[in-house]
Short mmCIF file of C-alpha atoms in Angstrom, two decimals:
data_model
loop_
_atom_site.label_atom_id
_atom_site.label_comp_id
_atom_site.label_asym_id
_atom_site.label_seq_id
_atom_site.Cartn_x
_atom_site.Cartn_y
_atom_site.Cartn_z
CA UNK V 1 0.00 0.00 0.00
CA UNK V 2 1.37 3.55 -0.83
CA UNK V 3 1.12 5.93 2.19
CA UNK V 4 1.02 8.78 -0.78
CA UNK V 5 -0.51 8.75 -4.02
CA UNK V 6 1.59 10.17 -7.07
CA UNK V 7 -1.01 13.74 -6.67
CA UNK V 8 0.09 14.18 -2.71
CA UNK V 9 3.95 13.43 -3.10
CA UNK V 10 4.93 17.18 -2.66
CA UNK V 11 3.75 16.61 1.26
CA UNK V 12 6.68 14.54 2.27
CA UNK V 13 9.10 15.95 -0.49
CA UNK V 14 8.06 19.49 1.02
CA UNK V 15 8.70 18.09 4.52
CA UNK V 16 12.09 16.47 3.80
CA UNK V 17 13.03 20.08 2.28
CA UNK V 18 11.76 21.53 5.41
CA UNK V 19 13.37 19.23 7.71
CA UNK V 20 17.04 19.47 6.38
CA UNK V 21 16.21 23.07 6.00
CA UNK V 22 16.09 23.54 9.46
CA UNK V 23 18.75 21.27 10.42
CA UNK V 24 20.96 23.25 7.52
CA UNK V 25 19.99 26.31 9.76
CA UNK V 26 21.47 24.65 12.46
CA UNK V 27 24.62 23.98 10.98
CA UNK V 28 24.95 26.96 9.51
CA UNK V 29 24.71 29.04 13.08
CA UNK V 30 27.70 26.68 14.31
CA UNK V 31 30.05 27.36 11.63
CA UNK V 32 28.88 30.98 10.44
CA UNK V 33 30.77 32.52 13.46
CA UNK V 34 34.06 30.76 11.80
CA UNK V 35 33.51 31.83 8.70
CA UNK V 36 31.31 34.87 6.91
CA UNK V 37 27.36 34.27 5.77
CA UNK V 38 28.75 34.60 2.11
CA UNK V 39 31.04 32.27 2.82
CA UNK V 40 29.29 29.64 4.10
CA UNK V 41 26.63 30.01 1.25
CA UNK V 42 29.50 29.58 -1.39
CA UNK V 43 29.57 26.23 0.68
CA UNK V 44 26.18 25.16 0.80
CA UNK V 45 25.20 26.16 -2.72
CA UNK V 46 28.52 24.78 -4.64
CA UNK V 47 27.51 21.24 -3.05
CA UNK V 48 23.85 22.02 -3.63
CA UNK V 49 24.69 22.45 -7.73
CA UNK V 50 26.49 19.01 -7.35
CA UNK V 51 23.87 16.84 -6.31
CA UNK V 52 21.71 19.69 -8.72
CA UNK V 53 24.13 17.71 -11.40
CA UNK V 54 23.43 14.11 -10.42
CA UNK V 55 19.64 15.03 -10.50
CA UNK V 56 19.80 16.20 -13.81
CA UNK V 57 22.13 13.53 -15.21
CA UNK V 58 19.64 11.16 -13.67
CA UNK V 59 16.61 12.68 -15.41
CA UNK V 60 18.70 13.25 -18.51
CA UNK V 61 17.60 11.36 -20.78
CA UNK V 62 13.37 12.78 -20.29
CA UNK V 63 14.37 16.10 -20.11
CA UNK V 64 13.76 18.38 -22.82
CA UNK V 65 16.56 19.12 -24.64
CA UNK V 66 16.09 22.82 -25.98
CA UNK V 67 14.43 26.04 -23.95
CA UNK V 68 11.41 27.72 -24.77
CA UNK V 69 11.81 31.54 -25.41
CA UNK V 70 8.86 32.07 -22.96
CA UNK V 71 10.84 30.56 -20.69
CA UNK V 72 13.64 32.71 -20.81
CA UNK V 73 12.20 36.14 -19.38
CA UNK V 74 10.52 33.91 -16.29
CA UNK V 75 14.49 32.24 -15.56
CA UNK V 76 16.23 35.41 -16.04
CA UNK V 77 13.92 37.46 -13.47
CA UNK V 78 13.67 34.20 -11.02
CA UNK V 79 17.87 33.32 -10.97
CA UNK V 80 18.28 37.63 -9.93
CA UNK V 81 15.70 37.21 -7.80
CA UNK V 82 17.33 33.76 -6.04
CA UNK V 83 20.49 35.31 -6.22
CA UNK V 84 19.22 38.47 -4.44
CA UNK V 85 17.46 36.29 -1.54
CA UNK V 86 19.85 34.30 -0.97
CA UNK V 87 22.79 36.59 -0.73
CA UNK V 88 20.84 39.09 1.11
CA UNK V 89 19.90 36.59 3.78
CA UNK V 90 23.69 35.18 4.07
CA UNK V 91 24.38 38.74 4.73
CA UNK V 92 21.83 39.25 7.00
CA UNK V 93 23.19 36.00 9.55
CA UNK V 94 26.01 38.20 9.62
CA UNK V 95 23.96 40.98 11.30
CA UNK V 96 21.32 39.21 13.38
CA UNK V 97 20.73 35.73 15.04
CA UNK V 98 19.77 32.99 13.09
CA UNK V 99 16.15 33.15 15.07
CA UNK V 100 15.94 36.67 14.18
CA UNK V 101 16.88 35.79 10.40
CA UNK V 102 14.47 33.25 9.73
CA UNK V 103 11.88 34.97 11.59
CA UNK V 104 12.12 37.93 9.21
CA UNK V 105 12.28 35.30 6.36
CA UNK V 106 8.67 34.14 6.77
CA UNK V 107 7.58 37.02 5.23
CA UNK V 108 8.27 35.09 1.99
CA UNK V 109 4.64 33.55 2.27
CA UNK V 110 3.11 36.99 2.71
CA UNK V 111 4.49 38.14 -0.21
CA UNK V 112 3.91 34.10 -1.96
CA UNK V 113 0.29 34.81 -0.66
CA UNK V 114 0.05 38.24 -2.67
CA UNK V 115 2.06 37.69 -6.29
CA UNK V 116 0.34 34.06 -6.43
CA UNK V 117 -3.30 36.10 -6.83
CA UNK V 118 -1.51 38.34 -8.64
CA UNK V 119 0.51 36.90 -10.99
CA UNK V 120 -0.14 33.03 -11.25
CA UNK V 121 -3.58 33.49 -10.53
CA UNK V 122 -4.23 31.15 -7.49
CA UNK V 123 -7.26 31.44 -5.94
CA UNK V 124 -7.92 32.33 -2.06
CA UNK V 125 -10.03 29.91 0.04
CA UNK V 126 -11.31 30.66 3.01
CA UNK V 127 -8.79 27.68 4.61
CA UNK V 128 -5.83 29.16 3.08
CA UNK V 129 -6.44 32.66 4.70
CA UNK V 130 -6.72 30.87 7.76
CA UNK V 131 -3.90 28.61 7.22
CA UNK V 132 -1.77 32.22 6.56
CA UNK V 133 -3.61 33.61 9.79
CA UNK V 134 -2.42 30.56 11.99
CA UNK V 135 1.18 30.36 10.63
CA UNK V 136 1.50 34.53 11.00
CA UNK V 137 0.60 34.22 14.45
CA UNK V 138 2.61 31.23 14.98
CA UNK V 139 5.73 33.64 13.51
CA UNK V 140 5.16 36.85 15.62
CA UNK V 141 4.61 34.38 18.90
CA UNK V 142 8.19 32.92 17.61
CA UNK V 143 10.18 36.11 17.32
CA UNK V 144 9.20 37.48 20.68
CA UNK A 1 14.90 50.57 11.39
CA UNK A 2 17.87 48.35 11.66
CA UNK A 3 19.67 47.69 8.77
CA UNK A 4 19.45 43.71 8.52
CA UNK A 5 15.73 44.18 9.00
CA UNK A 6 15.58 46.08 5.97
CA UNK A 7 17.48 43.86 3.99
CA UNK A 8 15.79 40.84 5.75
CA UNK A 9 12.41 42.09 4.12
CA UNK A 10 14.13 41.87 0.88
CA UNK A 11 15.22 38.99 0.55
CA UNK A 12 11.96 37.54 1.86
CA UNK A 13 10.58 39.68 -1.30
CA UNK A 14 12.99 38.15 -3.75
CA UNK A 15 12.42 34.80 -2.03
CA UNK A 16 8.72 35.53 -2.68
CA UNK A 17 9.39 35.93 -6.13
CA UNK A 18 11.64 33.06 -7.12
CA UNK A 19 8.83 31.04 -5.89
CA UNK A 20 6.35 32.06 -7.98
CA UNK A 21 8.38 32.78 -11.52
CA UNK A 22 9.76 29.04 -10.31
CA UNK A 23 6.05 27.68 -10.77
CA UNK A 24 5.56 29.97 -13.77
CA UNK A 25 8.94 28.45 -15.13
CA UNK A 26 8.17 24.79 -14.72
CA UNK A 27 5.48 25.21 -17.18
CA UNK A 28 7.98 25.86 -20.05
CA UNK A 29 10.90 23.86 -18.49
CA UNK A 30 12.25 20.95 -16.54
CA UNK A 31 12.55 21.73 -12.45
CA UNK A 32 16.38 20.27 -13.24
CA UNK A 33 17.51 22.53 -14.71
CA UNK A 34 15.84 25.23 -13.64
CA UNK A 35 17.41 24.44 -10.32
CA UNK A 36 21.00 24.02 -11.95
CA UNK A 37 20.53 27.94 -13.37
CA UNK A 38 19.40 29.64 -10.33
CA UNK A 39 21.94 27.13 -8.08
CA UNK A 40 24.58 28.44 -10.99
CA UNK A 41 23.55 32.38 -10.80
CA UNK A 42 23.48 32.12 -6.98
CA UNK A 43 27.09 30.69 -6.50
CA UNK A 44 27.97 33.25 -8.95
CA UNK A 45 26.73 36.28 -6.70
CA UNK A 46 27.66 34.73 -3.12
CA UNK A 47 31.18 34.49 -5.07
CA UNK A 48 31.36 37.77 -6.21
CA UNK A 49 30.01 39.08 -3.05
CA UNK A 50 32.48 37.08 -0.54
CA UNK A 51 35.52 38.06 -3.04
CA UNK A 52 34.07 41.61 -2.29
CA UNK A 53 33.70 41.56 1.32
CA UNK A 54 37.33 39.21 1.88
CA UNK A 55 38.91 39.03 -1.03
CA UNK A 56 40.22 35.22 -1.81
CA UNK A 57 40.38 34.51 1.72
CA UNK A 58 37.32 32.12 1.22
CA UNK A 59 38.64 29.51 3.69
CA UNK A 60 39.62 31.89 6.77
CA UNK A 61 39.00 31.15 9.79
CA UNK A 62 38.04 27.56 8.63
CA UNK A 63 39.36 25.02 10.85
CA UNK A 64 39.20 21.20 10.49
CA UNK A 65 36.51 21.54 14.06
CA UNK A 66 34.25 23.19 11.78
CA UNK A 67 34.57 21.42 8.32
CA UNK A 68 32.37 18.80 9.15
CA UNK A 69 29.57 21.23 10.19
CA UNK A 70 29.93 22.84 6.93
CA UNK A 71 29.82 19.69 5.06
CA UNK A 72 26.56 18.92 7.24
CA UNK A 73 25.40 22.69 6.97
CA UNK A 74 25.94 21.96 2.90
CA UNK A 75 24.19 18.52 2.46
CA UNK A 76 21.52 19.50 4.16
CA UNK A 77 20.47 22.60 1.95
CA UNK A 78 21.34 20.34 -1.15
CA UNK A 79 19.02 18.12 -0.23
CA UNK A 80 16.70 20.23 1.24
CA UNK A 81 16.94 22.37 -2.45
CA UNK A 82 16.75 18.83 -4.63
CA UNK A 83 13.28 18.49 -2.69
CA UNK A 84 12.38 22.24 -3.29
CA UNK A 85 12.84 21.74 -7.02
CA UNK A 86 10.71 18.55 -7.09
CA UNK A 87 7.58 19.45 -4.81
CA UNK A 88 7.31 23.00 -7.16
CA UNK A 89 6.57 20.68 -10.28
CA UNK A 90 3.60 19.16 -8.41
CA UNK A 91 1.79 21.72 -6.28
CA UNK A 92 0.74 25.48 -5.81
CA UNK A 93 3.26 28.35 -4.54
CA UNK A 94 1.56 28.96 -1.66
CA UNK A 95 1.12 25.04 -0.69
CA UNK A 96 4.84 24.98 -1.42
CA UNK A 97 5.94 27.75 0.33
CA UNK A 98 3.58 26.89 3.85
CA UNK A 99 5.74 23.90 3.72
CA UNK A 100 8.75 25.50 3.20
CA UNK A 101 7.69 27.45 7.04
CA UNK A 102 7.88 24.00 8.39
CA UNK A 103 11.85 24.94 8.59
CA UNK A 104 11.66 27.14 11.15
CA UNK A 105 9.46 25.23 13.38
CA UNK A 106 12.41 22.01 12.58
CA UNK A 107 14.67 24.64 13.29
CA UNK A 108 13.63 25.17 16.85
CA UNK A 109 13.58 21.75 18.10
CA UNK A 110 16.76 20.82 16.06
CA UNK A 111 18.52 23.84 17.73
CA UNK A 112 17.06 22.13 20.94
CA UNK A 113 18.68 18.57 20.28
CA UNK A 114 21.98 19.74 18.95
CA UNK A 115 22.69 23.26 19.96
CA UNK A 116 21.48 22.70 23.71
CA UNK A 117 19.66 25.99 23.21
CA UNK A 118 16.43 26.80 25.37
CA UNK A 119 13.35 27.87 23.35
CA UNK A 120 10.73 29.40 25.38
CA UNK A 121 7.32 28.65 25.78
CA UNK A 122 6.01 31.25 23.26
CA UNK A 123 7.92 30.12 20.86
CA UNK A 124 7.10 26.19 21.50
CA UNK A 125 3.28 27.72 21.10
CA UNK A 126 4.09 29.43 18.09
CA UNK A 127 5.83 26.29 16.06
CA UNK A 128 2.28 24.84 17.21
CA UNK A 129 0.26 27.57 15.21
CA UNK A 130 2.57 27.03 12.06
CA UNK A 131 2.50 23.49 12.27
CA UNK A 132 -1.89 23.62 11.98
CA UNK A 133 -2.03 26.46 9.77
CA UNK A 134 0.33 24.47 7.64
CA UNK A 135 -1.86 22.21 7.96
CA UNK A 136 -5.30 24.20 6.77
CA UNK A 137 -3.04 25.35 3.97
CA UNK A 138 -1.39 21.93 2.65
CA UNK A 139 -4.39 19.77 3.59
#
């Protein structure tokens, strides 16, 4: 018996993610004292394009072989903004506590919760407002 | 305001946004490579920034006591980023990114087991609030 069917197999995928997030957060606190918040992203994101390899030598031979042009505005704006995030959040361990970091970090699904409408269209249900709601409160209860 | 705030907010913003052109993008292209091009332009801009900020000293102040950490530190988010990739092929932004808040929550209790840090009882409370409106949101 599957415990999930092909439809639901983001739930554990997105809890794995989740989970080494946190413990990456973890590790990260120990060793960015030793070394700078830049620095320890060159680390984590050089190994992170490695196993990026082996994922895409492994799905090789299904994946499309040329890019769509209306692909290319959507990966140019989404690598600046990665590359923004991410370096502005290495740079921000540098400044605050890791606590404080990620706490100001979950205003990602604010803003999620606003360009999804927006751009991509999503629709609002009365659980997901409530699911925001919860997890908002569950943040500002966090930082304090 | 302080300064990391400010840049805090940002990067939440540009986090924001990678999320959603990353759904928009996975219509016209594998999540494979579109993780390989963002992984690529990030390593690109830490490295520029860090050569910046230090020059080539990269690997100051690392010590063989805190190589292992980094290795950890570094499989974790590659793993943790593999998954990201995957789960964005299959669901909504927001369903993806209420997950993603699970981290934090991990965080906390991770800190707890390994760190030997405290976390108070507001903040116990409050990973209890993410964890159900995860739940309302994923479910």
């Amino acid at each position: 018996m599957k415990l999930f069917s092909q439809e639901k197999i983001w739930i554990p995928l997105g809890i794995t993610a989740a989970f080494f997030a946190g413990l990456s957060m973890v590790f990260d606190s120990i060793t960015a004292s030793k070394i700078s918040g830049a620095g320890v992203g060159v680390f984590n994101v050089a190994l992170t394009l490695i196993m990026l390899i082996g994922v895409f030598l492994y799905k090789s031979s299904s994946i499309e072989r040329t890019i769509e042009k209306e692909a290319i505005p959507f990966l140019a704006v989404s690598a600046l903004c990665n590359a923004v995030g991410t370096v502005l959040y290495y740079i921000v361990m540098d400044y605050a506590s890791v606590s404080d970091a990620a706490a100001v970090d979950q205003l990602t699904l604010i803003f999620v919760f606003v360009f999804a409408v927006i751009v991509l269209g999503e629709k609002i249900t009365v659980k997901s407002v409530a699911g925001s709601v919860l997890l908002l409160i569950g943040m500002v209860m966090m930082m304090y | 305001m302080s300064m990391w705030i400010l840049l805090g907010i940002v990067s939440a913003l540009g986090s924001a946004l990678v999320i959603i052109f990353d759904k928009r993008g996975t219509r016209y292209i594998d999540s494979a490579v579109l993780g390989l091009i963002q992984s690529v332009s990030i390593l690109l801009v830490l490295l520029a920034v860090q050569l910046y900020a230090n020059g080539w000293a990269i690997f100051k102040g690392l010590d063989w006591d805190s190589a292992p950490y980094i290795l950890a530190g570094s499989l974790c988010t590659g793993i943790s980023y593999v998954c990201y990739y995957l789960i964005i092929t299959y669901t909504s932004a927001t369903r993806a990114s209420a997950l993603q808040q699970l981290a934090v929550v991990f965080s906390i209790y991770l800190a707890m087991v390994f760190l030997g840090e405290d976390a108070s009882w507001l903040s116990l409370i409050g990973s209890l609030f993410i964890v159900t409106g995860m739940g309302f949101m994923v479910l």
